[in-house]
Amino acid sequence: LGLQIPLSALTNQTELQQFQERESKRQKLQEAGAAGFIEEDAQAGAILPVEEEGQVVRPIVPFQACLEKLAAEELVDDFYSSALGNKAVASKTVRLKTFPPYLIVHMRRYCVAEGSWTPKKLDVLVPAPDQISLGSLRGWGLQPGEEELPQEAKETAQAEGAVDAVQPDSDIVAQLMGMGFSENGSKRAALATGNSSAEASVEWVFAHMEDSDFNDPVPPPASTGGGTAVEGPIIDPGSVSMLSSMGFTEAQAQGALRATAGSLERAADWLFSHSDDLDGALASVNEPANTAAAPSSTDAALGVEPSASFMDGAPEYEMLGFISHMGANTGCGHYVCHIKKEGRWVLFNDEKVAESQNPPKDLGYLYVYKRKV
């Protein structure tokens, strides 16, 4: 579950602004060789001390605000509508069809700075609660008056424009190459994100720049007449990116989405449940004969019936652990882990293990929650 951090929802705007003003004055006087600064409106000439270490004021954004950001309606420009046969403005909302036994919450602290296009880390406090309720995020499928977009029209349009669809956007490629990335890597990023935007492509690059084929030429589009292509649902590049951010390769993410009819939630469960023999599971999913011979291969590959009770449950979760990043930016630092064991929080820092009296649950990067029984 990827959560953006809406800085517009911070709760300590006044304190933060005062701290930033004091820091600005202190830095100016430090450059001039002063040890403190004189308050501008002080009548008695009182000297204010330099801000001591440990008194840094960081923006505070409620965890609930991040959930509300996820659930809020979002307008999508240039959305291709198979019902209209052209692009239009669409609205998108995110809801959960099922609530898995374990839920991974990804706090998106890393982003690309506007204007400079440089990666940065958001130094923000987001107090994560020990228990969360996600009932407001449950989806109930089509509502009265709603209908699904025609799937056949969409597939036909994509087949007719297959050549155009596989061409990376030249503007996006040029922007990425201007940032120092290779041409092939830039093309792969544009294609993987569906030519959506340069920002989405940059995020994809940071997640895949260590891939062995990152700088390889982009492969030609698969032939539609050879009979060897794997049939399946249309894979959403955003879902692939989300699964890749969890540590899986692009091929593994695509295979899992193909095995679960494109469902992001079920694909994540599928990957974890087949972790013992992931290569074998992917081979069975990608085998053309299997997909052609069994119309219900989605559930067969998953190994459960669609209505299996363990795939869904109450939307109540409790925190098991979290990973945090110690460092000022994306180019340096160190990751540590806190896990709750027998009611106590334990810090795991490489070979060092110790009890944590005050775990920094407001600085987490990845959180693991378990569904309450």
mmCIF file of C-alpha atoms in Angstrom:
data_model
loop_
_atom_site.group_PDB
_atom_site.id
_atom_site.type_symbol
_atom_site.label_atom_id
_atom_site.label_comp_id
_atom_site.label_asym_id
_atom_site.label_seq_id
_atom_site.Cartn_x
_atom_site.Cartn_y
_atom_site.Cartn_z
ATOM 1 C CA LEU A 1 0.000 0.000 0.000
ATOM 2 C CA GLY A 2 1.900 3.061 -1.226
ATOM 3 C CA LEU A 3 1.102 6.251 0.667
ATOM 4 C CA GLN A 4 2.079 9.723 -0.466
ATOM 5 C CA ILE A 5 2.870 12.283 2.234
ATOM 6 C CA PRO A 6 0.748 15.431 1.721
ATOM 7 C CA LEU A 7 2.841 18.275 3.124
ATOM 8 C CA SER A 8 -0.196 20.523 2.858
ATOM 9 C CA ALA A 9 -1.694 18.571 5.787
ATOM 10 C CA LEU A 10 1.104 19.276 8.275
ATOM 11 C CA THR A 11 -0.105 20.167 11.772
ATOM 12 C CA ASN A 12 2.782 22.293 13.084
ATOM 13 C CA GLN A 13 3.009 25.017 10.460
ATOM 14 C CA THR A 14 3.615 27.830 12.976
ATOM 15 C CA GLU A 15 6.355 26.031 14.924
ATOM 16 C CA LEU A 16 8.037 24.961 11.694
ATOM 17 C CA GLN A 17 8.031 28.467 10.271
ATOM 18 C CA GLN A 18 9.492 29.932 13.478
ATOM 19 C CA PHE A 19 12.217 27.289 13.522
ATOM 20 C CA GLN A 20 13.117 27.951 9.890
ATOM 21 C CA GLU A 21 13.346 31.693 10.541
ATOM 22 C CA ARG A 22 15.629 31.123 13.547
ATOM 23 C CA GLU A 23 17.804 28.725 11.544
ATOM 24 C CA SER A 24 18.094 31.220 8.707
ATOM 25 C CA LYS A 25 19.276 33.961 11.077
ATOM 26 C CA ARG A 26 21.636 31.633 12.893
ATOM 27 C CA GLN A 27 23.288 30.496 9.669
ATOM 28 C CA LYS A 28 23.791 34.066 8.521
ATOM 29 C CA LEU A 29 25.469 34.992 11.804
ATOM 30 C CA GLN A 30 27.587 31.853 11.775
ATOM 31 C CA GLU A 31 28.918 32.891 8.398
ATOM 32 C CA ALA A 32 29.778 36.241 9.961
ATOM 33 C CA GLY A 33 31.509 34.526 12.881
ATOM 34 C CA ALA A 34 28.821 35.275 15.484
ATOM 35 C CA ALA A 35 27.799 32.855 18.238
ATOM 36 C CA GLY A 36 24.156 33.864 18.457
ATOM 37 C CA PHE A 37 21.674 36.226 16.928
ATOM 38 C CA ILE A 38 19.798 39.250 18.205
ATOM 39 C CA GLU A 39 16.037 39.100 17.905
ATOM 40 C CA GLU A 40 14.860 41.790 15.507
ATOM 41 C CA ASP A 41 11.979 43.028 17.634
ATOM 42 C CA ALA A 42 13.791 42.762 20.981
ATOM 43 C CA GLN A 43 13.467 45.989 22.938
ATOM 44 C CA ALA A 44 16.127 45.147 25.534
ATOM 45 C CA GLY A 45 18.660 43.714 23.109
ATOM 46 C CA ALA A 46 18.285 40.164 24.399
ATOM 47 C CA ILE A 47 20.555 37.666 22.710
ATOM 48 C CA LEU A 48 18.968 34.357 21.706
ATOM 49 C CA PRO A 49 21.201 31.280 21.876
ATOM 50 C CA VAL A 50 22.073 29.162 18.891
ATOM 51 C CA GLU A 51 19.607 26.304 18.365
ATOM 52 C CA GLU A 52 20.955 23.283 20.148
ATOM 53 C CA GLU A 53 21.255 19.906 18.510
ATOM 54 C CA GLY A 54 18.238 17.699 19.016
ATOM 55 C CA GLN A 55 15.809 20.636 18.881
ATOM 56 C CA VAL A 56 15.208 20.395 15.143
ATOM 57 C CA VAL A 57 11.567 20.981 14.239
ATOM 58 C CA ARG A 58 10.334 18.715 11.454
ATOM 59 C CA PRO A 59 7.006 18.862 9.624
ATOM 60 C CA ILE A 60 4.387 16.566 11.189
ATOM 61 C CA VAL A 61 1.807 14.974 8.895
ATOM 62 C CA PRO A 62 -0.893 12.711 10.388
ATOM 63 C CA PHE A 63 -0.992 9.117 9.155
ATOM 64 C CA GLN A 64 -4.714 9.527 8.526
ATOM 65 C CA ALA A 65 -3.968 12.365 6.090
ATOM 66 C CA CYS A 66 -1.865 9.947 4.032
ATOM 67 C CA LEU A 67 -4.745 7.464 3.926
ATOM 68 C CA GLU A 68 -7.145 10.230 2.903
ATOM 69 C CA LYS A 69 -4.751 11.259 0.136
ATOM 70 C CA LEU A 70 -4.789 7.679 -1.163
ATOM 71 C CA ALA A 71 -8.581 7.470 -1.069
ATOM 72 C CA ALA A 72 -9.212 10.892 -2.602
ATOM 73 C CA GLU A 73 -10.495 11.222 -6.137
ATOM 74 C CA GLU A 74 -7.776 11.965 -8.687
ATOM 75 C CA LEU A 75 -8.245 13.406 -12.166
ATOM 76 C CA VAL A 76 -6.347 11.660 -14.960
ATOM 77 C CA ASP A 77 -5.607 13.687 -18.095
ATOM 78 C CA ASP A 78 -5.371 12.054 -21.519
ATOM 79 C CA PHE A 79 -7.023 8.839 -20.358
ATOM 80 C CA TYR A 80 -7.937 6.610 -23.309
ATOM 81 C CA SER A 81 -11.591 5.632 -23.062
ATOM 82 C CA SER A 82 -12.558 2.531 -25.005
ATOM 83 C CA ALA A 83 -16.190 3.657 -24.745
ATOM 84 C CA LEU A 84 -15.478 7.021 -26.415
ATOM 85 C CA GLY A 85 -12.724 5.782 -28.698
ATOM 86 C CA ASN A 86 -10.424 8.681 -27.778
ATOM 87 C CA LYS A 87 -8.667 10.365 -24.874
ATOM 88 C CA ALA A 88 -10.544 12.300 -22.218
ATOM 89 C CA VAL A 89 -10.294 13.420 -18.578
ATOM 90 C CA ALA A 90 -11.156 10.618 -16.148
ATOM 91 C CA SER A 91 -11.469 10.363 -12.384
ATOM 92 C CA LYS A 92 -9.704 7.636 -10.401
ATOM 93 C CA THR A 93 -10.179 6.381 -6.881
ATOM 94 C CA VAL A 94 -8.247 3.662 -5.034
ATOM 95 C CA ARG A 95 -10.085 1.009 -3.050
ATOM 96 C CA LEU A 96 -9.178 -2.458 -1.722
ATOM 97 C CA LYS A 97 -11.135 -5.489 -2.858
ATOM 98 C CA THR A 98 -9.680 -7.752 -0.179
ATOM 99 C CA PHE A 99 -7.719 -7.311 3.038
ATOM 100 C CA PRO A 100 -4.801 -9.796 3.122
ATOM 101 C CA PRO A 101 -3.384 -11.413 6.257
ATOM 102 C CA TYR A 102 -0.338 -9.142 6.065
ATOM 103 C CA LEU A 103 -0.208 -5.592 4.765
ATOM 104 C CA ILE A 104 2.939 -3.705 3.754
ATOM 105 C CA VAL A 105 2.628 0.062 3.926
ATOM 106 C CA HIS A 106 5.157 1.978 1.846
ATOM 107 C CA MET A 107 5.614 5.561 3.004
ATOM 108 C CA ARG A 108 6.822 7.431 -0.059
ATOM 109 C CA ARG A 109 9.574 9.500 1.501
ATOM 110 C CA TYR A 110 11.685 9.548 -1.651
ATOM 111 C CA CYS A 111 10.649 11.827 -4.488
ATOM 112 C CA VAL A 112 11.998 14.003 -7.276
ATOM 113 C CA ALA A 113 12.370 17.722 -6.565
ATOM 114 C CA GLU A 114 10.360 19.952 -8.850
ATOM 115 C CA GLY A 115 12.452 22.084 -11.172
ATOM 116 C CA SER A 116 15.831 20.482 -10.439
ATOM 117 C CA TRP A 117 14.699 16.888 -11.115
ATOM 118 C CA THR A 118 17.011 15.648 -8.387
ATOM 119 C CA PRO A 119 16.082 12.846 -5.978
ATOM 120 C CA LYS A 120 15.446 13.896 -2.403
ATOM 121 C CA LYS A 121 14.203 12.475 0.868
ATOM 122 C CA LEU A 122 11.255 14.020 2.694
ATOM 123 C CA ASP A 123 12.372 14.738 6.268
ATOM 124 C CA VAL A 124 8.852 14.506 7.680
ATOM 125 C CA LEU A 125 7.388 12.920 10.800
ATOM 126 C CA VAL A 126 4.396 10.665 10.089
ATOM 127 C CA PRO A 127 3.327 9.035 13.383
ATOM 128 C CA ALA A 128 2.215 5.545 12.394
ATOM 129 C CA PRO A 129 -0.347 4.052 14.816
ATOM 130 C CA ASP A 130 0.078 0.610 16.336
ATOM 131 C CA GLN A 131 -3.404 -0.293 15.104
ATOM 132 C CA ILE A 132 -5.187 0.871 11.965
ATOM 133 C CA SER A 133 -8.657 0.365 10.533
ATOM 134 C CA LEU A 134 -9.003 0.450 6.741
ATOM 135 C CA GLY A 135 -12.736 -0.149 6.456
ATOM 136 C CA SER A 136 -13.199 3.134 4.586
ATOM 137 C CA LEU A 137 -10.950 1.819 1.793
ATOM 138 C CA ARG A 138 -12.997 -1.283 1.027
ATOM 139 C CA GLY A 139 -14.303 -1.372 -2.524
ATOM 140 C CA TRP A 140 -17.712 -2.764 -3.403
ATOM 141 C CA GLY A 141 -17.365 -3.154 -7.149
ATOM 142 C CA LEU A 142 -19.657 -1.541 -9.678
ATOM 143 C CA GLN A 143 -22.254 0.759 -8.197
ATOM 144 C CA PRO A 144 -25.741 1.500 -9.556
ATOM 145 C CA GLY A 145 -25.429 3.426 -12.799
ATOM 146 C CA GLU A 146 -21.830 2.293 -13.405
ATOM 147 C CA GLU A 147 -20.578 -0.113 -16.070
ATOM 148 C CA GLU A 148 -17.189 -1.392 -17.096
ATOM 149 C CA LEU A 149 -15.412 0.046 -20.111
ATOM 150 C CA PRO A 150 -15.651 -2.178 -23.203
ATOM 151 C CA GLN A 151 -12.631 -4.448 -23.022
ATOM 152 C CA GLU A 152 -12.725 -5.654 -26.631
ATOM 153 C CA ALA A 153 -12.689 -2.130 -28.026
ATOM 154 C CA LYS A 154 -9.683 -1.290 -25.907
ATOM 155 C CA GLU A 155 -7.775 -4.381 -26.999
ATOM 156 C CA THR A 156 -8.627 -3.734 -30.657
ATOM 157 C CA ALA A 157 -7.420 -0.164 -30.447
ATOM 158 C CA GLN A 158 -4.195 -1.292 -28.799
ATOM 159 C CA ALA A 159 -3.648 -3.985 -31.437
ATOM 160 C CA GLU A 160 -4.211 -1.516 -34.292
ATOM 161 C CA GLY A 161 -1.780 0.975 -32.749
ATOM 162 C CA ALA A 162 0.725 -1.551 -31.418
ATOM 163 C CA VAL A 163 3.618 0.041 -33.280
ATOM 164 C CA ASP A 164 2.854 3.471 -31.857
ATOM 165 C CA ALA A 165 2.248 2.074 -28.366
ATOM 166 C CA VAL A 166 5.768 0.661 -28.051
ATOM 167 C CA GLN A 167 7.485 3.892 -29.016
ATOM 168 C CA PRO A 168 8.939 5.776 -26.019
ATOM 169 C CA ASP A 169 8.013 9.439 -25.728
ATOM 170 C CA SER A 170 10.918 11.431 -27.170
ATOM 171 C CA ASP A 171 10.441 14.345 -24.749
ATOM 172 C CA ILE A 172 10.578 12.056 -21.701
ATOM 173 C CA VAL A 173 13.643 10.281 -23.067
ATOM 174 C CA ALA A 174 15.357 13.616 -23.710
ATOM 175 C CA GLN A 175 14.672 14.822 -20.147
ATOM 176 C CA LEU A 176 16.047 11.617 -18.624
ATOM 177 C CA MET A 177 19.127 11.692 -20.835
ATOM 178 C CA GLY A 178 19.640 15.314 -19.789
ATOM 179 C CA MET A 179 19.833 14.052 -16.201
ATOM 180 C CA GLY A 180 22.673 11.704 -17.156
ATOM 181 C CA PHE A 181 20.843 8.416 -17.724
ATOM 182 C CA SER A 182 21.579 6.254 -20.752
ATOM 183 C CA GLU A 183 19.392 6.365 -23.841
ATOM 184 C CA ASN A 184 18.336 2.713 -23.541
ATOM 185 C CA GLY A 185 17.559 3.070 -19.848
ATOM 186 C CA SER A 186 15.548 6.214 -20.536
ATOM 187 C CA LYS A 187 13.555 4.460 -23.243
ATOM 188 C CA ARG A 188 12.847 1.517 -20.952
ATOM 189 C CA ALA A 189 11.637 3.891 -18.219
ATOM 190 C CA ALA A 190 9.285 5.713 -20.602
ATOM 191 C CA LEU A 191 7.816 2.449 -21.876
ATOM 192 C CA ALA A 192 7.511 0.888 -18.421
ATOM 193 C CA THR A 193 5.446 3.839 -17.197
ATOM 194 C CA GLY A 194 3.312 4.021 -20.328
ATOM 195 C CA ASN A 195 4.826 7.398 -21.324
ATOM 196 C CA SER A 196 2.806 8.865 -18.458
ATOM 197 C CA SER A 197 5.257 11.537 -17.278
ATOM 198 C CA ALA A 198 8.935 12.308 -16.790
ATOM 199 C CA GLU A 199 8.511 12.209 -13.002
ATOM 200 C CA ALA A 200 7.054 8.671 -13.098
ATOM 201 C CA SER A 201 9.875 7.611 -15.426
ATOM 202 C CA VAL A 202 12.525 8.999 -13.050
ATOM 203 C CA GLU A 203 11.012 7.054 -10.144
ATOM 204 C CA TRP A 204 11.097 3.909 -12.299
ATOM 205 C CA VAL A 205 14.771 4.557 -13.117
ATOM 206 C CA PHE A 206 15.746 4.802 -9.435
ATOM 207 C CA ALA A 207 13.931 1.517 -8.754
ATOM 208 C CA HIS A 208 15.461 -0.373 -11.715
ATOM 209 C CA MET A 209 18.820 1.243 -12.483
ATOM 210 C CA GLU A 210 20.610 -1.757 -10.941
ATOM 211 C CA ASP A 211 18.816 -4.238 -13.228
ATOM 212 C CA SER A 212 21.207 -6.192 -15.421
ATOM 213 C CA ASP A 213 19.335 -5.252 -18.611
ATOM 214 C CA PHE A 214 18.796 -1.574 -17.731
ATOM 215 C CA ASN A 215 21.202 -0.312 -20.420
ATOM 216 C CA ASP A 216 20.343 -2.987 -23.005
ATOM 217 C CA PRO A 217 18.486 -1.989 -26.173
ATOM 218 C CA VAL A 218 14.712 -2.071 -25.921
ATOM 219 C CA PRO A 219 13.457 -5.413 -27.336
ATOM 220 C CA PRO A 220 11.112 -5.263 -30.343
ATOM 221 C CA PRO A 221 7.369 -5.706 -29.745
ATOM 222 C CA ALA A 222 6.163 -9.310 -29.467
ATOM 223 C CA SER A 223 4.645 -10.755 -32.617
ATOM 224 C CA THR A 224 0.864 -11.117 -32.596
ATOM 225 C CA GLY A 225 0.699 -13.789 -35.273
ATOM 226 C CA GLY A 226 3.221 -16.379 -34.130
ATOM 227 C CA GLY A 227 0.952 -18.013 -31.570
ATOM 228 C CA THR A 228 3.639 -18.008 -28.892
ATOM 229 C CA ALA A 229 2.697 -14.922 -26.960
ATOM 230 C CA VAL A 230 1.334 -15.486 -23.498
ATOM 231 C CA GLU A 231 -2.328 -14.536 -23.316
ATOM 232 C CA GLY A 232 -3.574 -12.705 -20.276
ATOM 233 C CA PRO A 233 -4.795 -9.409 -18.905
ATOM 234 C CA ILE A 234 -3.363 -6.041 -19.882
ATOM 235 C CA ILE A 235 -0.632 -5.327 -17.326
ATOM 236 C CA ASP A 236 -0.755 -1.927 -15.629
ATOM 237 C CA PRO A 237 2.772 -0.386 -15.546
ATOM 238 C CA GLY A 238 1.901 1.288 -12.252
ATOM 239 C CA SER A 239 1.180 -2.087 -10.651
ATOM 240 C CA VAL A 240 4.468 -3.442 -11.984
ATOM 241 C CA SER A 241 6.296 -0.461 -10.487
ATOM 242 C CA MET A 242 4.568 -0.937 -7.122
ATOM 243 C CA LEU A 243 5.539 -4.637 -6.919
ATOM 244 C CA SER A 244 9.074 -3.852 -8.081
ATOM 245 C CA SER A 245 9.428 -1.363 -5.221
ATOM 246 C CA MET A 246 8.790 -4.289 -2.864
ATOM 247 C CA GLY A 247 11.956 -6.016 -4.095
ATOM 248 C CA PHE A 248 10.651 -8.173 -6.952
ATOM 249 C CA THR A 249 11.968 -8.042 -10.504
ATOM 250 C CA GLU A 250 9.896 -6.637 -13.334
ATOM 251 C CA ALA A 251 9.460 -10.126 -14.838
ATOM 252 C CA GLN A 252 8.245 -11.507 -11.491
ATOM 253 C CA ALA A 253 5.800 -8.620 -11.069
ATOM 254 C CA GLN A 254 4.392 -9.085 -14.576
ATOM 255 C CA GLY A 255 4.019 -12.839 -14.067
ATOM 256 C CA ALA A 256 2.204 -12.375 -10.766
ATOM 257 C CA LEU A 257 -0.183 -9.829 -12.281
ATOM 258 C CA ARG A 258 -0.816 -12.161 -15.206
ATOM 259 C CA ALA A 259 -1.596 -14.986 -12.785
ATOM 260 C CA THR A 260 -4.079 -12.891 -10.820
ATOM 261 C CA ALA A 261 -5.956 -11.173 -13.656
ATOM 262 C CA GLY A 262 -4.086 -7.901 -13.056
ATOM 263 C CA SER A 263 -5.096 -7.539 -9.386
ATOM 264 C CA LEU A 264 -2.315 -5.747 -7.489
ATOM 265 C CA GLU A 265 -3.405 -7.038 -4.068
ATOM 266 C CA ARG A 266 -3.670 -10.673 -5.196
ATOM 267 C CA ALA A 267 -0.404 -10.392 -7.125
ATOM 268 C CA ALA A 268 1.450 -9.363 -3.951
ATOM 269 C CA ASP A 269 -0.046 -12.320 -2.064
ATOM 270 C CA TRP A 270 0.810 -14.605 -4.977
ATOM 271 C CA LEU A 271 4.466 -13.554 -4.952
ATOM 272 C CA PHE A 272 4.886 -14.091 -1.211
ATOM 273 C CA SER A 273 3.007 -17.406 -1.210
ATOM 274 C CA HIS A 274 5.238 -18.756 -4.027
ATOM 275 C CA SER A 275 8.528 -17.392 -2.686
ATOM 276 C CA ASP A 276 9.899 -20.920 -2.080
ATOM 277 C CA ASP A 277 9.777 -21.751 -5.802
ATOM 278 C CA LEU A 278 9.037 -18.473 -7.534
ATOM 279 C CA ASP A 279 10.834 -19.392 -10.752
ATOM 280 C CA GLY A 280 8.788 -22.574 -11.108
ATOM 281 C CA ALA A 281 5.539 -20.763 -10.426
ATOM 282 C CA LEU A 282 6.380 -18.109 -13.002
ATOM 283 C CA ALA A 283 7.239 -20.773 -15.561
ATOM 284 C CA SER A 284 3.816 -22.352 -15.156
ATOM 285 C CA VAL A 285 2.117 -18.970 -15.503
ATOM 286 C CA ASN A 286 4.109 -17.953 -18.577
ATOM 287 C CA GLU A 287 3.608 -21.277 -20.368
ATOM 288 C CA PRO A 288 1.274 -20.573 -23.337
ATOM 289 C CA ALA A 289 -0.222 -24.078 -23.266
ATOM 290 C CA ASN A 290 -1.374 -23.681 -19.717
ATOM 291 C CA THR A 291 -3.136 -20.383 -20.309
ATOM 292 C CA ALA A 292 -4.801 -21.646 -23.480
ATOM 293 C CA ALA A 293 -6.000 -24.931 -22.052
ATOM 294 C CA ALA A 294 -7.419 -23.665 -18.788
ATOM 295 C CA PRO A 295 -9.718 -20.640 -18.858
ATOM 296 C CA SER A 296 -9.569 -20.502 -15.068
ATOM 297 C CA SER A 297 -5.753 -20.489 -14.963
ATOM 298 C CA THR A 298 -5.757 -17.377 -12.768
ATOM 299 C CA ASP A 299 -7.142 -19.219 -9.767
ATOM 300 C CA ALA A 300 -5.336 -22.423 -10.691
ATOM 301 C CA ALA A 301 -1.982 -20.638 -10.683
ATOM 302 C CA LEU A 302 -2.859 -18.981 -7.387
ATOM 303 C CA GLY A 303 -3.802 -22.355 -5.934
ATOM 304 C CA VAL A 304 -7.046 -21.176 -4.338
ATOM 305 C CA GLU A 305 -10.648 -20.555 -5.217
ATOM 306 C CA PRO A 306 -11.574 -16.905 -5.889
ATOM 307 C CA SER A 307 -13.757 -16.871 -2.798
ATOM 308 C CA ALA A 308 -11.163 -18.411 -0.489
ATOM 309 C CA SER A 309 -11.756 -16.944 2.952
ATOM 310 C CA PHE A 310 -8.091 -16.497 3.850
ATOM 311 C CA MET A 311 -7.681 -13.974 1.029
ATOM 312 C CA ASP A 312 -9.990 -11.541 2.791
ATOM 313 C CA GLY A 313 -10.862 -10.579 6.338
ATOM 314 C CA ALA A 314 -11.630 -7.744 8.705
ATOM 315 C CA PRO A 315 -9.870 -4.463 7.793
ATOM 316 C CA GLU A 316 -8.255 -4.208 11.246
ATOM 317 C CA TYR A 317 -4.460 -4.400 11.505
ATOM 318 C CA GLU A 318 -1.740 -4.116 14.117
ATOM 319 C CA MET A 319 1.884 -3.203 13.532
ATOM 320 C CA LEU A 320 4.507 -5.958 13.570
ATOM 321 C CA GLY A 321 7.556 -3.962 12.542
ATOM 322 C CA PHE A 322 8.990 -1.248 10.358
ATOM 323 C CA ILE A 323 12.132 -0.256 8.464
ATOM 324 C CA SER A 324 13.573 3.251 8.669
ATOM 325 C CA HIS A 325 16.348 5.047 6.807
ATOM 326 C CA MET A 326 19.110 6.827 8.703
ATOM 327 C CA GLY A 327 20.467 9.457 6.358
ATOM 328 C CA ALA A 328 19.839 12.927 4.969
ATOM 329 C CA ASN A 329 19.270 11.980 1.337
ATOM 330 C CA THR A 330 18.858 9.127 -1.130
ATOM 331 C CA GLY A 331 22.565 8.915 -1.878
ATOM 332 C CA CYS A 332 23.755 7.908 1.574
ATOM 333 C CA GLY A 333 22.574 6.421 4.840
ATOM 334 C CA HIS A 334 21.721 3.144 6.449
ATOM 335 C CA TYR A 335 18.562 1.073 6.956
ATOM 336 C CA VAL A 336 17.584 -0.381 10.326
ATOM 337 C CA CYS A 337 14.630 -2.494 11.392
ATOM 338 C CA HIS A 338 12.383 -2.500 14.464
ATOM 339 C CA ILE A 339 10.299 -5.611 15.233
ATOM 340 C CA LYS A 340 7.796 -6.115 18.007
ATOM 341 C CA LYS A 341 8.551 -9.356 19.875
ATOM 342 C CA GLU A 342 6.599 -10.488 22.921
ATOM 343 C CA GLY A 343 5.266 -6.993 23.499
ATOM 344 C CA ARG A 344 8.678 -5.290 23.294
ATOM 345 C CA TRP A 345 10.259 -3.396 20.427
ATOM 346 C CA VAL A 346 13.630 -4.738 19.296
ATOM 347 C CA LEU A 347 16.109 -2.842 17.117
ATOM 348 C CA PHE A 348 18.036 -4.784 14.452
ATOM 349 C CA ASN A 349 21.018 -2.798 13.159
ATOM 350 C CA ASP A 350 23.233 -5.192 11.193
ATOM 351 C CA GLU A 351 24.791 -7.479 13.815
ATOM 352 C CA LYS A 352 23.651 -5.253 16.689
ATOM 353 C CA VAL A 353 20.381 -6.224 18.391
ATOM 354 C CA ALA A 354 18.971 -4.299 21.309
ATOM 355 C CA GLU A 355 15.674 -3.403 22.968
ATOM 356 C CA SER A 356 14.248 -0.099 21.784
ATOM 357 C CA GLN A 357 12.556 2.008 24.440
ATOM 358 C CA ASN A 358 11.271 4.654 22.021
ATOM 359 C CA PRO A 359 11.043 3.217 18.502
ATOM 360 C CA PRO A 360 10.858 6.004 15.872
ATOM 361 C CA LYS A 361 7.553 4.899 14.398
ATOM 362 C CA ASP A 362 7.119 8.356 12.876
ATOM 363 C CA LEU A 363 10.220 7.967 10.680
ATOM 364 C CA GLY A 364 9.412 4.640 9.050
ATOM 365 C CA TYR A 365 9.867 3.883 5.356
ATOM 366 C CA LEU A 366 8.194 0.465 5.214
ATOM 367 C CA TYR A 367 5.682 -0.841 7.770
ATOM 368 C CA VAL A 368 4.412 -4.389 8.182
ATOM 369 C CA TYR A 369 0.932 -4.829 9.638
ATOM 370 C CA LYS A 370 -0.824 -8.082 10.518
ATOM 371 C CA ARG A 371 -4.559 -8.534 10.215
ATOM 372 C CA LYS A 372 -6.124 -8.919 13.645
ATOM 373 C CA VAL A 373 -7.773 -12.250 14.293
#
